[in-house]
């Protein structure tokens, strides 16, 4: 069996009868594909949709044409390019990596710009856009051969589809569901799309499907990664469009089954995607929603359980959104620009037709953000007329869910004072060992926003590139965490590799009168044990209470706070930011800690970051344990930060008690073994 498959490794050796259903010739397949596209419901035909888009969405049509004109000149924005336009070649130099960033090669070979060019052709009727795509397609087909699926010993060549390559399995899947379908849907009737080009394309589609059917399950046997979700979307889409391929029904059944398994294995009972990164979660909501979109187009069913879990996923997207908009930047996540809750809302609207999703998105985002996510999806919206009407009447709606959520399977907690855009909000998490390398070194870290702006922040993503900047963004000292002797809690081996980790989790989270809190604990500085309680008190003040036990003596404990301000004044017991015209933050520390200013960065997206201030409190500890309390006091833009006394800490048996005063109110709280209690 393996020998016969090995004999068919390249398109040169593959014959028509090897890939097509019995009795179907290549010409038959060509004519049948054209007939199926012509027989599609008018609502799905590109020419009809183009007329509707120009009528109802002229701004988005104009933006698409502008981007298409840039692509005509070989100018794209890709990871590592700026975020500036960059000449990728004409035709693109598919296998090159001029920016030293693997993501450049990956994303170039997703051919996202082909979708833009195809759309521009349908919108304008200008042949040059179609010719550009078909010329690049033929160039790619001729110059970028598929890797052999098998090694010389007859085993699968899995590694070849998991590294920096034009044929990484993820890119194979993305081409399948996102970009190559545009060629069929928009360009099938153009002079350049000949039967000869179709034959070349079909052989490569066959190779794509073999990779997705045979290699992807070996890369992701547990179906527990967002890559596998997209790879099966690609296989499903290819098998629906190119249904004359002899294995199309087998591939379709496999993809449908594996997408169900992705939902079962990637999404927790609480609705969170297991990787724990809000950006990826939002993207997964969108990707899972595409199965329902394909079901509408190609007439297959989707289980009710799948639909209900998708709705739970959207609720998690809302919790993971800051009150001021943008995702909580946990792990490899952007705060803005891409893969926000707005994308999740667009996906759920397309899946369910329920305006609620867009109304909630509008509460957090301007219309421009929502429409940017719609711009590339207008060709897949079931009813463009209804969308146009819905958007005209779109008004913000507050989410219909609690302000507190403990996502136990992710060891993440979200709490905020209200759903108002100026609410105070905290996101904290502690899950080690991590689920995969998208996670950062931040056990017990947090992200804090108030009065409509980020104040003390997780640093975000910036880059996937193997570089010092990647280490800064992933390492603990740029996160709002405690560390010992300046060490990372576990070994950093590279952008996509960590050393072993010890247990870390959320012990308890809850709400009591006037307070929401979470208590975490981790053992990654063994033998030391680090316990942290974070509380939002009276909807305004944040208390960060730390207890470290098992120190050897003579070690230096550090507490880091990444303040999203450069205008910071230092005092004897803390700091205050003083950015004019903006809300600010005071951090008041318990006694005995020395503050230091460290230059930091905060990223909002790929290749985008800005200056921040790392406020680092240090203390050399001679005993086996150490405790600290920090008050984070947000200040509205129109007010000046008031001075505050240091909180006091004392041990009471195994408990830790903290007292402080703010605006004539006395506060006293106690951290027990697994919870935080407000005593007054």
XYZ file of C-alpha atoms in Angstrom:
680
model
C 0.000 0.000 0.000
C 2.725 2.477 0.973
C 4.773 1.643 -2.122
C 1.830 2.337 -4.405
C 1.227 5.654 -2.663
C 4.902 6.571 -2.871
C 4.773 6.024 -6.608
C 2.149 8.773 -6.749
C 4.027 11.471 -4.844
C 4.038 14.139 -7.568
C 1.568 15.451 -10.066
C 3.878 14.181 -12.807
C 3.153 10.610 -11.772
C -0.530 11.087 -10.989
C -3.012 10.228 -13.723
C -6.559 11.435 -14.189
C -7.964 8.085 -13.129
C -5.993 8.319 -9.884
C -7.786 11.444 -8.698
C -11.185 11.573 -10.442
C -14.322 9.550 -9.879
C -14.709 6.545 -12.136
C -15.922 7.498 -15.608
C -15.077 11.206 -15.182
C -12.482 12.754 -17.481
C -10.594 15.960 -16.838
C -12.775 17.739 -19.393
C -15.872 16.368 -17.667
C -14.617 17.687 -14.325
C -13.969 21.092 -15.900
C -17.430 21.325 -17.448
C -19.175 19.954 -14.351
C -17.464 22.519 -12.097
C -18.550 25.343 -14.411
C -22.088 23.961 -14.445
C -22.252 23.724 -10.647
C -21.090 27.310 -10.266
C -23.615 28.491 -12.863
C -26.420 26.606 -11.116
C -25.683 28.106 -7.705
C -28.406 30.144 -6.124
C -28.113 33.724 -7.436
C -27.484 34.957 -3.898
C -24.127 33.121 -3.896
C -22.997 34.119 -7.396
C -20.144 36.631 -7.394
C -21.526 38.976 -10.080
C -24.843 39.382 -8.284
C -23.159 39.850 -4.927
C -20.805 42.439 -6.427
C -23.782 44.557 -7.513
C -25.246 44.345 -4.022
C -21.933 45.204 -2.350
C -21.447 48.257 -4.570
C -24.993 49.391 -3.781
C -25.121 48.743 -0.055
C -21.439 48.786 0.951
C -19.696 51.299 -1.345
C -17.029 52.242 1.200
C -15.965 48.623 1.682
C -15.939 48.130 -2.089
C -13.678 51.169 -2.470
C -11.322 49.926 0.255
C -11.096 46.542 -1.446
C -10.167 48.146 -4.765
C -7.494 50.299 -3.071
C -5.900 47.225 -1.506
C -6.160 45.390 -4.818
C -4.300 48.211 -6.575
C -1.497 47.892 -4.031
C -1.385 44.132 -4.603
C -1.200 44.729 -8.350
C 2.140 46.443 -7.685
C 3.329 43.591 -5.471
C 2.942 45.736 -2.349
C 1.642 43.942 0.759
C 1.790 44.274 4.531
C 3.140 41.074 6.072
C 4.706 40.121 9.418
C 8.147 41.656 9.686
C 7.483 44.419 7.155
C 6.734 47.260 9.394
C 3.601 47.501 9.449
C 4.467 49.179 6.141
C 3.789 48.113 2.580
C 6.573 45.914 1.220
C 7.433 44.765 -2.297
C 7.069 40.970 -2.284
C 8.029 40.480 -5.932
C 6.090 40.370 -9.153
C 5.379 37.479 -9.194
C 5.927 37.024 -5.450
C 9.084 35.286 -4.304
C 7.097 32.585 -2.580
C 9.840 30.724 -0.732
C 11.973 33.671 0.353
C 12.077 35.093 3.858
C 13.578 38.590 3.482
C 12.434 39.808 6.911
C 13.834 36.889 8.890
C 10.317 36.121 10.121
C 8.779 32.742 9.329
C 5.345 34.356 9.489
C 6.262 36.387 6.402
C 6.634 33.198 4.341
C 3.583 31.596 5.900
C 1.252 34.506 5.282
C 2.516 35.245 1.786
C 1.638 31.654 0.883
C -1.865 32.031 2.252
C -2.448 34.341 -0.726
C -4.811 36.616 1.177
C -4.259 39.251 -1.505
C -5.778 36.913 -4.108
C -9.119 37.218 -2.347
C -8.825 41.002 -2.560
C -7.887 40.906 -6.253
C -10.699 38.472 -7.082
C -13.185 40.694 -5.279
C -11.861 43.750 -7.135
C -12.411 41.939 -10.438
C -16.038 41.189 -9.604
C -16.603 44.722 -8.319
C -15.071 46.497 -11.325
C -15.098 43.993 -14.176
C -11.483 44.982 -14.901
C -9.656 42.000 -16.364
C -6.274 43.085 -15.017
C -7.213 41.993 -11.494
C -8.191 38.527 -12.701
C -5.087 38.229 -14.872
C -2.844 39.097 -11.929
C -4.324 36.311 -9.793
C -4.208 33.717 -12.550
C -0.622 34.622 -13.462
C 0.452 34.282 -9.834
C -1.524 31.066 -9.484
C 0.180 29.488 -12.477
C 3.573 30.691 -11.263
C 2.963 29.126 -7.847
C 1.708 25.857 -9.365
C 4.821 25.668 -11.560
C 7.463 26.674 -9.011
C 6.354 25.471 -5.572
C 6.123 21.669 -5.612
C 4.556 19.721 -2.770
C 6.886 17.887 -0.419
C 6.837 14.087 -0.655
C 4.235 12.679 1.712
C 6.506 9.737 2.526
C 10.114 9.320 3.558
C 12.425 6.772 1.978
C 11.549 4.268 4.717
C 7.856 4.460 3.810
C 6.751 6.435 6.896
C 4.842 9.682 6.635
C 6.999 12.777 6.105
C 5.152 14.720 8.802
C 8.008 17.072 9.666
C 8.112 18.496 6.136
C 4.647 19.987 6.655
C 5.366 21.490 10.092
C 8.262 23.880 9.478
C 8.954 27.080 7.564
C 7.651 26.096 4.166
C 5.130 27.144 1.535
C 3.526 23.773 2.251
C 3.120 23.949 6.017
C -0.154 22.149 6.714
C -1.756 25.285 8.173
C -1.167 27.248 4.977
C -2.493 24.290 2.980
C -5.711 24.483 5.015
C -6.038 28.266 4.823
C -5.632 28.196 1.054
C -8.424 25.625 1.049
C -11.084 27.534 2.946
C -10.075 31.158 2.522
C -8.325 32.052 -0.737
C -8.360 29.420 -3.473
C -12.192 29.189 -3.429
C -12.253 32.840 -4.584
C -10.537 31.769 -7.807
C -13.411 29.421 -8.625
C -16.188 31.704 -7.414
C -14.934 34.876 -9.140
C -12.691 33.919 -12.056
C -14.106 30.715 -13.527
C -15.614 32.516 -16.524
C -12.547 34.649 -17.339
C -10.459 34.004 -20.475
C -7.331 33.258 -18.467
C -8.951 30.446 -16.484
C -8.478 27.795 -19.156
C -9.096 24.077 -19.019
C -5.307 23.607 -19.016
C -4.928 25.811 -15.934
C -7.848 24.022 -14.308
C -6.087 20.702 -14.806
C -2.930 22.025 -13.149
C -4.999 23.423 -10.313
C -6.957 20.224 -9.784
C -3.833 18.123 -9.393
C -2.606 20.553 -6.752
C -5.973 20.546 -4.993
C -5.655 16.775 -4.847
C -2.232 17.152 -3.218
C -3.645 19.698 -0.762
C -6.396 17.313 0.238
C -3.990 14.447 0.746
C -1.874 16.605 3.050
C -4.936 17.652 5.052
C -6.388 14.143 5.199
C -3.206 12.146 5.816
C -0.692 14.513 7.451
C -2.815 16.868 9.582
C -4.278 14.129 11.830
C -0.724 13.012 12.549
C 0.317 16.537 13.469
C -2.709 17.035 15.744
C -3.924 13.590 16.873
C -5.841 15.125 19.803
C -7.515 17.797 17.617
C -6.463 20.287 20.286
C -5.015 23.195 18.296
C -6.457 26.010 16.215
C -4.317 24.864 13.260
C -6.261 21.619 13.004
C -9.527 23.544 12.950
C -8.418 25.574 9.929
C -6.888 22.563 8.211
C -10.200 20.722 8.350
C -12.079 23.792 7.150
C -9.772 23.724 4.149
C -10.375 20.038 3.509
C -14.142 20.467 3.855
C -14.225 23.412 1.445
C -12.053 21.706 -1.158
C -14.149 18.531 -1.004
C -17.370 20.531 -1.490
C -16.092 22.608 -4.422
C -14.151 19.868 -6.229
C -16.684 17.104 -5.688
C -15.548 15.125 -8.771
C -12.360 14.089 -7.008
C -12.767 10.408 -6.273
C -12.047 10.780 -2.546
C -14.123 13.941 -2.086
C -16.889 12.239 -0.100
C -14.366 10.472 2.131
C -12.546 13.744 2.754
C -15.810 15.576 3.401
C -16.990 13.013 5.950
C -13.584 13.097 7.650
C -13.536 16.909 7.814
C -17.061 17.106 9.217
C -16.238 14.523 11.858
C -12.954 16.201 12.799
C -14.559 19.636 13.069
C -16.945 18.130 15.621
C -13.919 16.711 17.429
C -12.226 20.106 17.334
C -15.266 21.611 19.038
C -15.280 18.826 21.624
C -11.533 18.893 22.329
C -10.685 22.574 21.917
C -13.570 24.279 23.696
C -14.082 23.983 27.441
C -17.420 23.590 29.173
C -17.280 27.314 29.948
C -16.851 28.134 26.262
C -13.162 29.082 26.230
C -10.764 27.840 23.559
C -8.160 25.759 25.384
C -5.107 27.734 24.288
C -6.232 30.564 26.564
C -5.314 33.435 24.211
C -8.248 35.832 23.621
C -7.166 36.716 20.064
C -7.014 33.077 19.069
C -10.256 32.418 20.881
C -12.027 35.137 18.878
C -10.557 33.796 15.660
C -11.696 30.283 16.588
C -15.243 31.541 17.143
C -15.103 32.882 13.598
C -13.537 29.698 12.175
C -16.041 27.443 13.913
C -18.834 29.642 12.557
C -17.647 29.032 8.981
C -18.821 25.438 9.203
C -22.392 26.731 9.432
C -21.733 29.041 6.500
C -20.495 26.111 4.402
C -23.522 24.071 5.501
C -25.762 26.802 4.073
C -23.859 26.801 0.782
C -23.447 23.063 0.295
C -26.414 21.552 2.100
C -25.129 19.478 5.004
C -26.342 19.488 8.610
C -24.656 20.691 11.796
C -25.414 19.299 15.247
C -27.343 21.446 17.724
C -24.623 20.835 20.325
C -22.076 22.422 17.994
C -24.302 25.474 17.542
C -24.879 25.874 21.289
C -21.191 25.605 22.113
C -20.459 28.294 19.526
C -22.824 30.597 21.418
C -20.960 29.835 24.666
C -17.735 30.726 22.901
C -19.104 34.151 22.071
C -19.884 34.781 25.742
C -16.230 34.076 26.532
C -15.209 36.534 23.799
C -17.238 39.210 25.579
C -15.646 38.488 28.959
C -12.190 38.630 27.375
C -12.879 42.092 25.913
C -11.709 45.130 27.820
C -14.435 47.678 28.686
C -12.615 50.217 26.513
C -12.527 47.766 23.586
C -9.789 45.434 22.449
C -8.968 41.965 23.684
C -7.256 41.194 26.948
C -3.718 40.682 25.589
C -3.082 37.353 27.296
C -0.486 35.102 25.682
C -0.065 35.546 21.949
C -2.914 38.022 21.634
C -3.433 41.420 20.053
C -5.408 44.041 21.912
C -6.711 45.729 18.784
C -6.772 45.745 14.993
C -7.332 42.033 14.324
C -9.024 39.021 15.909
C -11.084 41.026 18.361
C -14.546 40.210 19.658
C -15.885 42.104 16.623
C -14.635 39.247 14.412
C -16.357 36.717 16.677
C -19.559 38.762 16.410
C -19.345 38.832 12.601
C -18.921 35.057 12.547
C -21.852 34.441 14.879
C -24.068 36.868 12.964
C -23.300 34.981 9.739
C -23.962 31.670 11.501
C -27.193 32.545 13.322
C -28.534 35.735 11.751
C -29.015 37.198 15.239
C -28.410 40.943 15.459
C -27.537 40.676 19.162
C -23.944 39.706 18.347
C -23.351 42.858 16.322
C -25.144 45.019 18.902
C -22.790 43.790 21.631
C -19.782 44.337 19.380
C -21.001 47.871 18.705
C -21.033 48.546 22.445
C -17.262 48.012 22.518
C -16.121 48.960 19.012
C -16.666 51.735 16.472
C -18.499 50.832 13.260
C -15.194 51.056 11.371
C -13.852 48.035 13.267
C -16.956 45.957 12.651
C -17.065 46.902 8.985
C -13.404 46.046 8.478
C -14.175 42.519 9.667
C -17.212 42.443 7.394
C -15.287 43.753 4.370
C -13.572 40.438 3.667
C -16.694 38.472 4.610
C -19.348 40.212 2.531
C -19.010 37.482 -0.101
C -20.063 34.893 2.498
C -22.944 36.687 4.226
C -26.190 34.797 3.534
C -28.405 37.863 2.988
C -26.627 41.122 2.119
C -29.881 43.071 1.986
C -30.763 42.111 5.511
C -27.224 42.898 6.675
C -27.436 46.378 5.157
C -30.754 46.959 6.918
C -29.455 45.571 10.227
C -26.387 47.796 10.123
C -28.460 50.900 9.428
C -30.427 50.241 12.601
C -27.489 48.964 14.669
C -27.437 50.350 18.203
C -25.166 49.316 21.086
C -26.539 46.752 23.529
C -25.052 45.759 26.884
C -24.022 42.099 27.134
C -26.580 39.795 28.722
C -24.152 38.056 31.054
C -22.617 38.536 34.517
C -19.675 40.852 35.146
C -17.745 37.999 36.794
C -16.515 34.780 35.173
C -14.190 32.063 36.449
C -13.180 29.922 33.481
C -12.043 26.954 35.553
C -10.731 24.804 32.721
C -8.519 27.676 31.565
C -7.603 28.901 35.074
C -8.643 32.389 33.990
C -10.811 34.910 35.832
C -12.495 38.030 34.440
C -14.225 40.643 36.588
C -15.311 44.226 36.125
C -17.323 46.846 37.936
C -20.009 47.013 35.215
C -20.485 46.669 31.449
C -19.967 50.404 31.048
C -17.097 51.345 28.700
C -15.375 53.236 31.532
C -15.665 50.378 34.029
C -12.716 49.037 35.981
C -11.788 45.538 34.831
C -9.271 42.868 35.747
C -8.239 39.747 33.882
C -5.942 37.295 35.696
C -4.805 33.731 35.069
C -2.493 31.025 36.347
C -2.215 27.801 34.342
C 1.016 25.828 34.306
C 2.166 23.699 32.674
C 0.914 25.750 29.736
C -1.353 24.207 27.105
C 0.954 25.188 24.221
C 3.690 27.663 23.360
C 1.277 30.496 22.553
C 1.212 31.040 26.332
C 3.609 33.485 27.992
C 5.498 33.279 31.295
C 2.919 35.017 33.450
C 1.586 32.810 36.266
C -0.580 34.997 38.462
C -0.236 37.990 36.143
C -3.067 40.363 35.327
C -4.325 43.127 33.026
C -6.103 46.215 34.426
C -8.113 48.917 32.673
C -10.236 51.741 34.069
C -11.883 54.986 32.997
C -11.760 53.953 29.351
C -8.037 53.208 29.000
C -5.501 50.458 29.738
C -3.448 51.316 32.817
C -1.409 48.331 34.023
C -1.113 45.922 31.150
C 0.011 42.596 29.895
C 2.628 43.401 27.207
C 0.933 41.530 24.338
C 2.480 39.715 21.392
C 4.520 41.991 19.040
C 6.196 39.176 17.072
C 6.519 35.425 16.559
C 10.041 35.899 15.233
C 12.971 34.154 16.948
C 14.537 37.264 18.482
C 15.275 39.103 21.701
C 12.045 41.105 21.403
C 10.057 37.862 21.450
C 11.824 36.827 24.635
C 11.013 40.160 26.278
C 7.337 39.828 25.440
C 7.129 36.231 26.673
C 9.451 36.443 29.699
C 8.071 37.179 33.143
C 9.767 40.517 33.836
C 7.579 42.459 31.372
C 4.413 40.917 32.817
C 2.600 42.001 35.977
C 4.087 39.156 37.976
C 6.302 38.264 40.898
C 9.683 36.695 40.257
C 12.642 35.604 42.319
C 16.219 36.739 41.636
C 15.150 38.054 38.242
C 14.703 34.520 36.942
C 12.057 33.277 34.584
C 9.805 30.721 36.299
C 10.887 28.082 33.767
C 13.408 27.772 30.973
C 12.907 29.815 27.822
C 14.376 27.765 24.961
C 13.069 29.752 22.032
C 10.071 31.433 20.470
C 8.230 28.100 20.332
C 9.881 26.047 23.052
C 9.834 26.047 26.849
C 11.455 23.835 29.433
C 9.462 21.791 31.982
C 7.046 23.597 34.290
C 5.506 22.885 37.661
C 1.886 23.186 38.747
C 0.110 26.516 38.795
C -3.636 27.189 38.992
C -6.428 29.388 40.265
C -7.300 28.123 43.732
C -10.469 30.114 44.207
C -12.349 32.999 42.676
C -15.569 34.620 43.690
C -17.644 37.640 44.593
C -18.686 39.053 47.927
C -20.226 42.353 48.909
C -18.277 45.091 47.151
C -15.464 42.815 45.969
C -14.485 40.389 43.198
C -11.297 38.363 43.605
C -9.098 35.495 42.455
C -6.453 33.552 44.375
C -3.720 31.746 42.438
C -0.745 29.630 43.378
C 2.203 28.196 41.479
C 5.324 26.159 42.257
C 7.600 27.189 39.399
C 10.257 28.651 41.731
C 10.512 25.389 43.655
C 11.018 25.034 46.568
C 9.311 28.406 46.874
C 5.528 28.546 46.539
C 4.004 31.773 45.205
C 0.443 32.661 46.188
C -1.322 35.764 44.914
C -4.727 37.300 45.582
C -6.052 39.987 43.240
C -9.215 41.864 44.130
C -11.311 44.652 42.636
C -12.743 46.477 45.641
C -15.762 48.781 45.504
C -15.488 48.804 41.745
C -12.370 50.989 41.798
C -9.298 49.898 43.774
C -7.265 46.824 42.898
C -5.399 45.006 45.660
C -2.506 42.703 44.737
C -1.535 40.585 47.749
C 1.456 38.232 47.478
C 2.827 35.569 49.814
C 5.964 33.579 48.989
C 6.904 30.627 51.187
C 9.878 28.283 50.994
C 12.549 30.856 50.183
C 16.135 29.789 50.883
C 17.114 33.183 52.352
C 19.214 35.832 50.687
C 17.057 35.880 47.572
C 15.632 38.996 45.933
C 11.907 39.085 45.292
C 10.654 41.363 42.542
C 7.175 42.648 41.766
C 6.699 44.040 38.249
C 3.938 46.341 37.030
C 3.868 47.283 33.331
C 2.342 50.769 33.419
C 0.966 51.999 30.087
C 2.449 55.427 30.653
C 5.887 57.004 30.306
C 5.019 60.004 32.477
C 5.618 58.390 35.878
C 6.701 60.005 39.152
C 8.370 57.902 41.850
C 7.883 58.378 45.573
C 9.096 56.576 48.706
C 6.246 54.040 48.741
C 5.200 53.833 45.116
C 4.521 55.711 41.913
C 1.911 57.739 40.147
C 1.513 58.326 36.433
C 0.755 61.857 35.272
C -0.213 61.809 31.624
C -2.129 65.005 30.994
C -5.676 64.655 29.697
C -5.843 60.918 30.391
C -6.761 58.710 33.330
C -3.783 57.780 35.475
C -2.740 55.195 38.021
C -1.152 55.278 41.483
C 0.596 52.185 42.825
C 1.139 52.221 46.570
C 3.337 49.471 48.040
C 3.652 48.061 51.533
C 6.807 49.079 53.383
C 10.286 47.718 52.742
C 10.257 47.612 48.951
C 12.542 49.636 46.693
C 10.985 50.913 43.455
C 12.930 51.033 40.176
C 12.065 52.403 36.744
C 12.671 50.066 33.781
C 11.921 50.947 30.171
C 9.245 48.641 28.797
C 6.981 48.118 25.825
C 3.346 47.233 25.199
C 2.212 45.756 21.896
C -1.221 46.107 20.304
C -0.518 43.982 17.208
C 2.131 42.371 15.027
C 5.183 44.634 14.647
C 3.452 47.390 16.642
C 4.455 48.502 20.117
C 4.867 51.640 22.181
C 6.875 52.706 25.214
C 5.725 51.916 28.718
C 7.225 51.962 32.206
C 8.007 48.806 34.130
C 7.683 49.696 37.803
C 9.781 47.124 39.623
C 9.640 46.787 43.420
C 12.520 44.801 44.903
C 13.297 43.359 48.315
C 16.134 41.159 49.500
C 14.646 38.564 51.829
C 16.673 36.871 54.574
C 13.830 34.693 55.844
C 11.939 31.754 54.315
C 8.855 33.771 53.465
C 7.895 37.158 52.137
C 4.612 39.055 51.895
C 3.620 42.212 50.068
C 0.550 44.281 49.294
C 0.151 46.723 46.420
C -2.777 49.084 45.874
C -3.573 50.110 42.313
C -5.693 53.254 42.404
C -7.009 54.540 39.075
C -7.612 58.262 38.717
C -10.025 59.880 36.221
C -8.533 62.243 33.657
C -9.987 65.331 35.319
C -8.584 64.488 38.776
C -5.131 64.517 40.386
C -3.895 61.413 42.164
C -4.110 61.719 45.937
C -1.408 60.545 48.302
C -2.065 57.251 50.049
C -0.374 55.520 52.962
C 1.264 52.156 52.505
C -0.960 49.174 53.295
C 0.109 47.154 56.329
C 0.438 43.375 56.445
C 0.519 40.944 59.330
C 0.431 37.182 59.707
C -2.331 35.613 61.786
C -1.528 31.936 61.965
C -1.651 30.614 58.387
C -3.614 33.638 57.223
C -2.372 36.923 55.833
C -4.192 40.120 56.767
C -3.872 43.500 55.068
C -5.195 46.887 56.137
C -5.306 50.214 54.298
C -7.269 53.434 54.160
C -8.629 55.233 51.112
C -10.772 58.364 51.160
C -11.679 58.060 54.838
C -12.679 54.422 54.470
C -10.878 51.676 56.386
C -10.340 48.364 54.604
C -9.263 45.073 56.131
C -8.981 41.813 54.182
C -7.714 38.344 54.978
C -6.175 35.797 52.611
C -6.736 32.275 53.848
C -5.508 29.055 52.294
C -7.569 29.407 49.131
C -9.671 32.548 49.318
C -9.810 36.252 50.083
C -12.271 37.617 52.634
C -13.279 41.204 53.255
C -13.473 41.817 56.992
C -14.439 45.501 56.843
